[in-house]
XYZ file of C-alpha atoms in Angstrom:
586
model
C 49.332 97.786 -33.058
C 51.357 95.160 -31.137
C 51.237 97.134 -27.876
C 47.460 97.046 -27.871
C 47.475 93.157 -27.565
C 49.808 92.944 -24.487
C 47.127 93.516 -21.712
C 44.872 90.899 -23.280
C 47.653 88.261 -23.397
C 48.581 88.911 -19.767
C 44.951 88.478 -18.733
C 44.752 85.120 -20.539
C 47.930 83.940 -18.826
C 46.622 84.992 -15.412
C 43.317 83.137 -15.900
C 45.077 79.968 -17.063
C 47.153 79.600 -13.823
C 45.177 77.848 -11.041
C 44.957 79.732 -7.775
C 43.806 78.796 -4.191
C 41.053 81.275 -3.769
C 39.523 79.447 -0.718
C 40.975 77.424 2.216
C 39.542 73.964 3.043
C 40.115 70.758 5.048
C 41.033 67.846 2.832
C 40.890 65.192 5.611
C 38.439 64.544 7.082
C 36.203 66.012 4.370
C 33.328 66.834 6.753
C 32.827 67.517 10.424
C 31.336 65.094 12.943
C 33.155 62.130 11.432
C 33.379 58.998 13.637
C 36.786 57.439 14.096
C 37.059 53.975 15.677
C 40.002 52.357 17.391
C 40.674 49.282 19.535
C 41.757 49.537 23.096
C 45.525 49.287 23.652
C 46.100 50.173 20.034
C 47.111 53.487 18.347
C 44.221 55.765 17.432
C 44.714 58.100 14.445
C 42.781 61.369 14.159
C 43.150 62.850 10.622
C 43.567 66.627 9.962
C 44.970 67.981 6.689
C 44.341 71.652 5.753
C 44.932 73.451 2.452
C 45.190 77.262 2.856
C 44.293 79.857 0.253
C 46.847 81.286 -2.210
C 48.008 84.206 -0.072
C 47.545 82.539 3.331
C 50.250 80.996 5.499
C 49.628 78.412 8.255
C 51.156 79.694 11.476
C 50.155 76.998 14.017
C 47.998 73.853 14.591
C 46.337 72.916 17.904
C 44.377 69.772 19.038
C 41.638 69.979 21.668
C 39.533 67.352 23.466
C 35.962 68.185 24.383
C 35.220 67.405 28.011
C 31.753 67.390 29.573
C 31.509 68.036 33.293
C 28.896 66.785 35.733
C 26.603 69.684 34.956
C 26.621 68.778 31.269
C 28.742 71.737 30.297
C 31.300 71.074 27.551
C 34.759 72.585 27.618
C 37.882 72.159 25.521
C 41.123 70.739 26.906
C 44.304 71.563 24.947
C 46.336 68.488 24.010
C 49.219 69.512 21.727
C 50.381 72.628 19.823
C 52.698 72.991 16.763
C 53.984 76.494 15.799
C 55.792 77.327 12.616
C 58.493 79.224 14.595
C 58.432 77.700 18.115
C 57.902 74.014 17.372
C 55.680 71.447 19.201
C 54.358 71.588 22.737
C 52.481 68.769 24.683
C 50.250 69.664 27.574
C 50.200 68.036 31.026
C 47.388 65.456 30.798
C 48.548 64.147 27.442
C 52.324 64.228 27.679
C 53.871 61.083 26.177
C 50.534 59.800 24.824
C 49.976 62.044 21.803
C 52.105 63.108 18.804
C 51.796 64.423 15.288
C 52.003 61.805 12.552
C 54.410 63.867 10.350
C 57.324 66.167 10.957
C 55.538 69.077 9.225
C 52.326 69.390 11.149
C 51.465 72.692 9.428
C 51.009 70.694 6.217
C 49.496 67.475 7.700
C 48.361 67.712 11.319
C 47.109 64.098 11.846
C 47.226 63.197 15.565
C 48.237 59.790 16.991
C 46.994 58.643 20.441
C 49.226 55.905 21.742
C 47.697 52.945 23.631
C 44.175 54.263 23.419
C 41.873 53.617 26.347
C 38.145 53.493 26.755
C 38.399 56.917 28.445
C 39.723 58.386 25.190
C 36.296 58.022 23.670
C 34.809 61.442 22.963
C 34.922 64.561 20.721
C 38.135 66.106 19.315
C 38.811 69.432 17.500
C 41.642 70.290 15.078
C 42.270 74.103 14.907
C 44.501 75.619 12.165
C 45.679 79.249 12.483
C 46.615 81.135 9.278
C 47.846 84.579 8.382
C 46.186 86.835 7.485
C 42.807 84.978 7.308
C 42.723 83.715 10.869
C 41.733 80.293 12.330
C 39.911 77.284 10.803
C 38.735 74.184 12.760
C 37.068 70.788 12.206
C 35.568 68.449 14.836
C 35.346 64.614 14.944
C 34.425 61.813 17.364
C 36.663 58.983 18.540
C 35.144 55.641 19.619
C 37.432 53.183 21.353
C 36.298 49.547 21.076
C 37.239 46.825 23.467
C 37.796 43.553 21.636
C 35.605 40.900 23.341
C 37.125 38.420 25.735
C 35.057 35.217 25.521
C 35.002 31.828 27.201
C 32.972 28.616 27.050
C 32.791 26.713 30.325
C 31.187 23.268 30.549
C 29.537 22.404 33.809
C 31.582 20.590 36.399
C 31.156 17.821 37.250
C 29.869 16.610 33.865
C 26.260 15.712 33.325
C 25.181 12.179 34.227
C 22.598 10.173 32.358
C 19.314 10.147 34.178
C 19.645 13.613 35.720
C 16.937 16.177 35.226
C 17.003 19.368 33.156
C 20.447 20.865 33.826
C 22.881 23.446 32.478
C 25.321 21.831 30.065
C 27.627 24.809 29.284
C 28.027 28.571 29.937
C 29.383 31.011 27.339
C 30.667 34.421 28.503
C 31.947 37.484 26.659
C 33.047 41.008 27.668
C 33.735 43.887 25.318
C 32.724 47.325 24.105
C 30.216 47.639 22.649
C 28.500 44.646 24.219
C 29.035 41.514 22.061
C 26.304 39.118 20.928
C 26.239 35.396 21.878
C 24.543 32.586 19.906
C 24.616 28.761 20.143
C 25.217 26.472 17.173
C 24.303 22.843 17.917
C 22.134 19.896 16.896
C 21.010 19.301 20.472
C 17.466 19.841 21.593
C 18.125 22.228 24.455
C 17.246 25.709 25.666
C 19.643 28.745 25.669
C 19.285 31.584 28.190
C 21.241 34.848 27.613
C 21.757 37.448 30.363
C 23.358 40.846 29.501
C 25.010 42.966 32.201
C 26.537 46.440 32.542
C 30.032 47.257 31.363
C 29.859 45.293 28.125
C 29.569 41.851 29.724
C 27.164 39.150 28.575
C 26.672 35.467 29.422
C 24.493 32.636 28.027
C 23.586 29.235 29.518
C 22.552 26.148 27.532
C 20.396 23.574 29.366
C 19.103 20.092 28.373
C 18.161 16.595 29.565
C 21.355 14.470 29.491
C 21.250 11.045 27.829
C 24.102 8.886 26.562
C 23.102 9.460 22.938
C 24.062 13.155 23.346
C 27.583 12.410 24.456
C 30.102 13.901 22.037
C 27.582 16.062 20.186
C 28.585 19.563 18.992
C 27.747 22.511 21.233
C 29.478 25.670 19.866
C 29.263 29.253 21.161
C 29.393 31.942 18.445
C 30.459 35.540 19.369
C 29.595 38.540 17.171
C 31.202 42.018 17.634
C 31.732 45.124 15.451
C 35.455 44.748 15.793
C 35.336 41.268 14.211
C 35.487 40.859 10.484
C 33.580 37.612 10.993
C 31.990 35.875 14.026
C 34.246 33.959 16.341
C 33.421 30.371 17.295
C 34.187 28.583 20.555
C 33.923 24.841 19.824
C 32.812 22.326 22.409
C 31.663 18.709 22.582
C 29.052 17.792 25.123
C 30.136 15.338 27.798
C 27.578 13.013 29.370
C 28.630 10.324 31.835
C 26.699 7.043 31.920
C 27.169 3.559 33.465
C 29.196 0.894 31.622
C 27.659 -1.652 29.302
C 29.442 -5.004 29.660
C 29.751 -8.131 27.513
C 31.991 -11.218 27.758
C 33.843 -12.311 24.614
C 36.385 -14.960 23.671
C 34.202 -18.092 23.835
C 33.412 -19.613 20.414
C 31.355 -22.614 21.585
C 34.253 -24.913 20.705
C 36.160 -25.328 23.948
C 37.317 -28.890 24.626
C 39.563 -30.754 27.016
C 43.213 -29.999 26.407
C 42.654 -26.650 24.672
C 45.482 -24.253 25.427
C 45.535 -20.455 25.444
C 41.854 -20.050 26.384
C 40.950 -16.508 27.407
C 37.798 -14.535 28.248
C 37.654 -10.754 27.723
C 35.347 -8.332 29.495
C 34.373 -5.743 26.846
C 32.928 -2.715 28.602
C 31.793 0.645 27.320
C 30.519 3.629 29.246
C 31.694 7.159 29.945
C 34.185 7.297 31.429
C 35.550 3.895 30.470
C 35.659 1.389 33.310
C 39.019 0.897 34.957
C 38.043 -1.723 37.559
C 37.101 -5.310 36.582
C 36.166 -8.246 38.785
C 35.812 -11.924 37.656
C 33.868 -14.673 39.396
C 32.126 -17.987 38.721
C 28.617 -18.796 39.830
C 28.353 -21.595 42.309
C 31.986 -21.477 43.372
C 35.353 -19.866 43.105
C 37.528 -19.549 40.028
C 39.326 -22.760 39.037
C 42.983 -23.195 39.852
C 45.360 -22.026 37.182
C 43.033 -19.172 36.104
C 44.097 -15.552 36.687
C 42.564 -12.101 36.072
C 44.644 -9.679 34.032
C 43.033 -6.240 33.658
C 39.802 -6.964 31.813
C 40.749 -10.547 30.792
C 40.465 -13.946 32.453
C 43.376 -16.143 31.345
C 43.503 -19.956 31.571
C 47.200 -20.648 32.040
C 46.837 -24.408 31.596
C 44.969 -26.732 29.224
C 41.233 -26.804 29.776
C 39.614 -29.469 31.907
C 36.031 -30.595 32.301
C 35.812 -28.847 35.673
C 36.402 -25.481 33.975
C 32.857 -25.445 32.651
C 30.407 -23.080 34.313
C 28.919 -19.589 34.282
C 31.557 -16.842 34.470
C 30.627 -13.307 35.579
C 32.486 -10.082 34.759
C 31.770 -6.904 36.744
C 32.985 -3.496 35.495
C 32.848 -0.186 37.373
C 33.330 3.479 36.398
C 32.671 6.794 38.177
C 28.947 6.586 37.579
C 27.998 3.021 38.452
C 28.874 -0.649 38.011
C 27.508 -3.274 35.624
C 28.095 -6.985 35.017
C 27.675 -9.653 32.338
C 27.804 -13.445 32.438
C 28.585 -16.236 29.971
C 28.136 -19.993 30.226
C 31.193 -22.037 29.218
C 30.963 -25.691 28.107
C 34.048 -27.871 27.845
C 33.498 -30.813 25.468
C 35.494 -34.029 25.362
C 36.333 -33.618 21.649
C 36.667 -30.470 19.512
C 34.043 -29.457 16.969
C 34.738 -28.588 13.401
C 35.400 -24.904 13.106
C 36.022 -22.419 10.322
C 39.306 -20.813 11.290
C 39.090 -17.797 9.047
C 36.165 -15.691 8.044
C 35.486 -15.166 4.430
C 36.633 -11.892 3.017
C 33.588 -9.758 2.117
C 35.047 -9.033 -1.304
C 35.572 -12.774 -1.852
C 31.975 -13.488 -0.854
C 30.742 -10.832 -3.266
C 32.900 -12.332 -6.010
C 31.577 -15.851 -5.365
C 27.967 -14.663 -5.366
C 28.536 -12.701 -8.569
C 30.187 -15.717 -10.206
C 27.369 -18.069 -9.242
C 24.800 -15.563 -10.477
C 26.683 -15.245 -13.776
C 26.843 -19.031 -14.231
C 23.139 -19.372 -13.489
C 22.334 -16.606 -15.951
C 24.416 -18.201 -18.712
C 22.872 -21.610 -17.953
C 19.358 -20.168 -18.172
C 20.136 -18.490 -21.490
C 21.586 -21.714 -22.943
C 18.610 -23.719 -21.643
C 16.139 -21.290 -23.197
C 17.971 -21.434 -26.544
C 18.130 -25.254 -26.528
C 14.469 -25.640 -25.540
C 13.466 -23.152 -28.205
C 15.428 -25.016 -30.878
C 14.042 -28.367 -29.683
C 10.455 -27.232 -29.907
C 11.071 -25.619 -33.268
C 12.415 -28.923 -34.658
C 9.580 -30.832 -33.001
C 6.946 -28.473 -34.407
C 8.525 -28.693 -37.844
C 8.531 -32.494 -37.663
C 4.916 -32.578 -36.478
C 3.942 -30.172 -39.216
C 5.603 -32.429 -41.826
C 3.895 -35.528 -40.419
C 0.576 -33.703 -40.320
C 0.937 -32.691 -43.948
C 1.725 -36.299 -44.893
C -1.233 -37.654 -42.902
C -3.506 -35.005 -44.339
C -2.448 -35.940 -47.860
C -2.993 -39.634 -47.097
C -6.435 -38.974 -45.626
C -7.373 -36.824 -48.600
C -6.172 -39.543 -50.964
C -8.075 -42.291 -49.103
C -11.177 -40.105 -48.927
C -11.059 -39.496 -52.675
C -10.529 -43.222 -53.341
C -13.402 -44.187 -51.015
C -15.635 -41.607 -52.654
C -14.763 -42.962 -56.098
C -15.541 -46.503 -54.931
C -18.905 -45.406 -53.559
C -19.767 -43.595 -56.754
C -18.739 -46.604 -58.819
C -20.618 -49.088 -56.598
C -23.863 -47.094 -56.355
C -25.321 -45.560 -59.456
C -27.461 -42.687 -58.263
C -28.425 -39.921 -60.574
C -28.864 -36.677 -58.606
C -30.956 -35.192 -61.340
C -33.687 -37.799 -60.953
C -33.270 -38.904 -57.380
C -35.165 -37.159 -54.592
C -34.811 -37.297 -50.870
C -38.171 -39.063 -50.473
C -37.405 -42.061 -52.662
C -33.854 -42.808 -51.428
C -35.051 -45.006 -48.503
C -37.518 -46.771 -50.837
C -34.812 -47.566 -53.341
C -32.495 -48.867 -50.680
C -35.264 -50.916 -49.164
C -36.226 -52.171 -52.602
C -32.669 -53.141 -53.360
C -32.355 -55.048 -50.094
C -35.731 -56.725 -50.647
C -34.779 -57.743 -54.149
C -31.494 -59.125 -52.838
C -33.248 -61.072 -50.132
C -35.861 -62.297 -52.592
C -33.082 -63.807 -54.644
C -32.391 -65.993 -51.596
C -36.021 -67.011 -51.464
C -36.803 -65.329 -48.087
C -38.707 -62.250 -47.054
C -37.256 -59.283 -45.140
C -39.394 -60.053 -42.059
C -37.967 -63.574 -41.944
C -34.452 -62.261 -42.166
C -35.066 -59.672 -39.437
C -36.706 -62.148 -37.062
C -33.993 -64.756 -37.569
C -31.329 -62.862 -35.607
C -29.369 -61.924 -38.684
C -26.384 -59.674 -38.267
C -28.451 -56.728 -39.473
C -30.200 -56.657 -36.109
C -26.860 -56.274 -34.410
C -25.932 -53.669 -36.972
C -29.098 -51.711 -36.249
C -28.601 -51.905 -32.468
C -24.988 -50.794 -32.665
C -25.903 -47.974 -35.058
C -28.647 -46.745 -32.753
C -26.450 -47.173 -29.640
C -23.435 -45.347 -31.113
C -20.550 -45.101 -28.642
C -22.267 -46.620 -25.647
C -21.196 -48.834 -22.816
C -18.128 -51.016 -23.610
C -19.871 -54.021 -21.968
C -22.807 -53.636 -24.345
C -20.407 -53.422 -27.272
C -18.720 -56.645 -26.201
C -22.119 -58.391 -25.785
C -23.055 -57.240 -29.249
C -19.739 -58.542 -30.584
C -20.321 -61.934 -28.981
C -23.840 -62.069 -30.383
C -22.524 -61.128 -33.784
C -19.888 -63.868 -33.571
C -22.536 -66.444 -32.584
C -24.676 -65.540 -35.568
C -21.752 -65.093 -37.960
C -21.781 -68.745 -39.043
C -25.539 -68.692 -39.551
C -25.564 -65.405 -41.482
C -22.366 -65.794 -43.488
C -23.993 -67.526 -46.389
C -27.018 -65.243 -46.428
C -24.883 -62.046 -46.364
C -22.715 -63.219 -49.246
C -25.812 -64.036 -51.274
C -27.282 -60.649 -50.314
C -24.096 -58.845 -51.351
C -23.980 -60.689 -54.651
C -27.586 -59.877 -55.494
C -27.038 -56.231 -54.452
C -24.011 -55.953 -56.721
C -26.004 -57.378 -59.569
C -28.775 -54.876 -59.052
C -26.364 -51.950 -58.911
C -24.357 -53.119 -61.892
C -27.483 -53.529 -64.013
C -28.654 -50.073 -62.865
C -32.058 -51.567 -62.093
C -33.689 -49.990 -59.119
C -36.287 -51.696 -56.991
C -39.802 -50.341 -57.066
C -40.360 -47.140 -55.188
C -43.340 -48.631 -53.298
C -42.432 -52.000 -51.790
C -45.199 -54.457 -51.123
C -46.061 -54.830 -47.502
C -47.749 -58.161 -48.217
C -44.487 -59.735 -49.253
C -42.819 -58.551 -46.066
C -45.577 -59.948 -43.908
C -45.330 -63.383 -45.575
C -41.660 -63.656 -44.808
C -40.728 -66.590 -42.611
C -37.834 -67.197 -40.357
C -34.582 -68.241 -41.995
C -32.819 -71.072 -40.156
C -29.249 -72.189 -40.740
C -28.379 -75.878 -40.916
C -24.910 -77.349 -41.602
C -23.855 -74.580 -43.970
C -27.031 -74.798 -46.146
C -30.043 -72.609 -46.637
C -33.563 -73.928 -45.962
C -36.033 -73.521 -48.784
C -39.247 -71.596 -48.347
C -41.452 -73.556 -46.028
C -38.844 -76.379 -45.570
C -38.388 -78.058 -42.161
C -35.590 -80.598 -42.628
C -32.048 -80.491 -44.019
C -33.076 -82.772 -46.789
C -35.133 -80.035 -48.373
C -32.485 -77.364 -48.060
C -30.381 -76.086 -50.879
C -26.653 -76.194 -50.630
C -24.786 -72.932 -50.784
C -23.125 -73.918 -54.012
C -26.502 -74.480 -55.672
C -27.647 -70.937 -54.979
C -24.749 -69.288 -56.838
C -24.794 -68.911 -60.578
C -21.307 -70.304 -61.006
C -21.574 -72.868 -58.212
C -18.302 -71.892 -56.534
C -16.974 -68.443 -55.399
C -13.401 -67.572 -56.052
C -11.247 -65.631 -53.656
C -11.836 -62.293 -55.396
C -15.603 -62.466 -54.960
C -15.201 -63.394 -51.267
C -12.935 -60.415 -50.729
C -15.336 -58.063 -52.518
C -18.250 -59.394 -50.477
C -16.356 -58.885 -47.231
C -15.441 -55.309 -48.174
C -19.012 -54.476 -49.115
C -20.275 -56.017 -45.846
C -17.927 -53.806 -43.876
C -18.999 -50.798 -45.952
C -22.665 -51.508 -45.266
C -21.941 -51.813 -41.537
C -19.821 -48.650 -41.330
C -21.746 -46.348 -43.660
C -25.457 -47.342 -43.414
C -28.031 -47.397 -40.638
C -31.668 -48.441 -40.302
C -34.071 -45.818 -39.001
C -37.815 -46.617 -38.618
C -37.417 -49.641 -40.838
C -35.554 -47.659 -43.509
C -31.876 -48.149 -44.493
C -30.155 -44.784 -44.722
C -26.502 -43.761 -45.101
C -24.730 -42.619 -41.910
C -23.555 -38.983 -41.673
C -19.827 -38.800 -42.465
C -17.528 -35.756 -42.550
C -15.543 -37.382 -45.376
C -18.604 -37.964 -47.559
C -19.088 -36.225 -50.865
C -22.124 -34.018 -51.315
C -23.541 -34.837 -54.729
C -27.003 -33.381 -54.380
C -28.206 -29.903 -53.362
C -30.527 -31.537 -50.809
C -27.654 -33.144 -48.921
C -27.394 -36.649 -50.405
C -24.243 -38.282 -48.921
C -22.192 -40.960 -50.677
């Protein structure tokens, strides 16, 4: 039974062992591969062959494909390696080619020393085996020439004011032909011209002005052999005339000043190297010398040193000059010897601004507190005044109610003037005179009526009325007091005058005339027939209380009553008390 399994086990072992059933090139993997190399460097052509299991590599040969003028391609043998006879180099390639390893039958990579542009072309690696025969693989070698580039500015340099000119030329030569580009901030025009043999050049043209001097004008070269573009840096050069100014004079030169010096500051491209000093209207003073671009006064200044000094500077392009008038005073002026440090100025300004800000804040707080206290004080005073006015208004209202007994339930708006008129007539009747007599006599009621009707008129009219009232005050004093007394009696007795006064009694009234403090009787014409004031009173003599009451009532009548169309009515008053739905004021 065991012997039957032996062939099967041997078959499994045979299948499990890998075998080279087919030969193949491992490097390069495919034909027609392109190999690149730089000129003057070593070019490597790969060729590594793996034979089949029973094959043996006998020799390896390298060929170069050459195309003649007729376009026919032939092979030229370069080098041969035999397993028994060793290596052999052929005539045209002796010393330039070699195998990379010492066992070329295993790895037949070829090295071409110091490759040239002529080495560009097709190459064939042929491997001979036994017993299968020969195997070959072809490839192409490209030899690159690393570009040689240059950037050449124009010579002589551009001058300001010239026309459209070439500023720089960039050139490059290589294989394959390189690419040129300009990188700049100038507003110019590039012009590229390719040529045969891998050469190329580019010109950059522009209008030269002094503002372009020193600007970037770079040439950038691109080539397959570069890992990144190469840059040729350049700064544009533009020549222009000098610009000159005279410095050193501070408008404070005086007699006796020592160490005075004027400097000729000149720009331009190139910088001026030649300076000339002069003075208008004459030669330079004695003791003054020119040193490079400076004019030095080697002695103390004098009055004769004043004048207009001229500095002339010259460069390769042109010359330019500047002048400055010098004044020499008898005495020096005040001068600030040192300039303020900018940081110090900023600090001072910031400090002043901070102080002003703090001052404004404090002022706002103080003003706010002041007005708050003032408003609080005014509010307190207003409350006190309001309380006083309310108290006085209530007291005045109580006095009016107590002095005038008017029943709102029985009194109407129509009979109020009649009652007032009746009260006044009754009071005047107690004096023995009619109302018409009292009105025509120039009594103070006429002034009262005029002032009531006039209101707040002309101040001159008010003063005339006051004088008239003063003139009649002596004549009407006794009559008013009698009128007030009779009115008080009528109000206290709550007896109202008739609602319809008699017009006949008013018409029969005669004029009341004053005489030596007495009242004339009805129809009397001499002081002998008059009645003394004491005889008209019930008690014969008024005490001080009655005089005060009469005066107060007189003022009340003047301030709170008015006569309209012959009718005595109360004046409108905002402090009055409304005691009747129809608007009766007290």
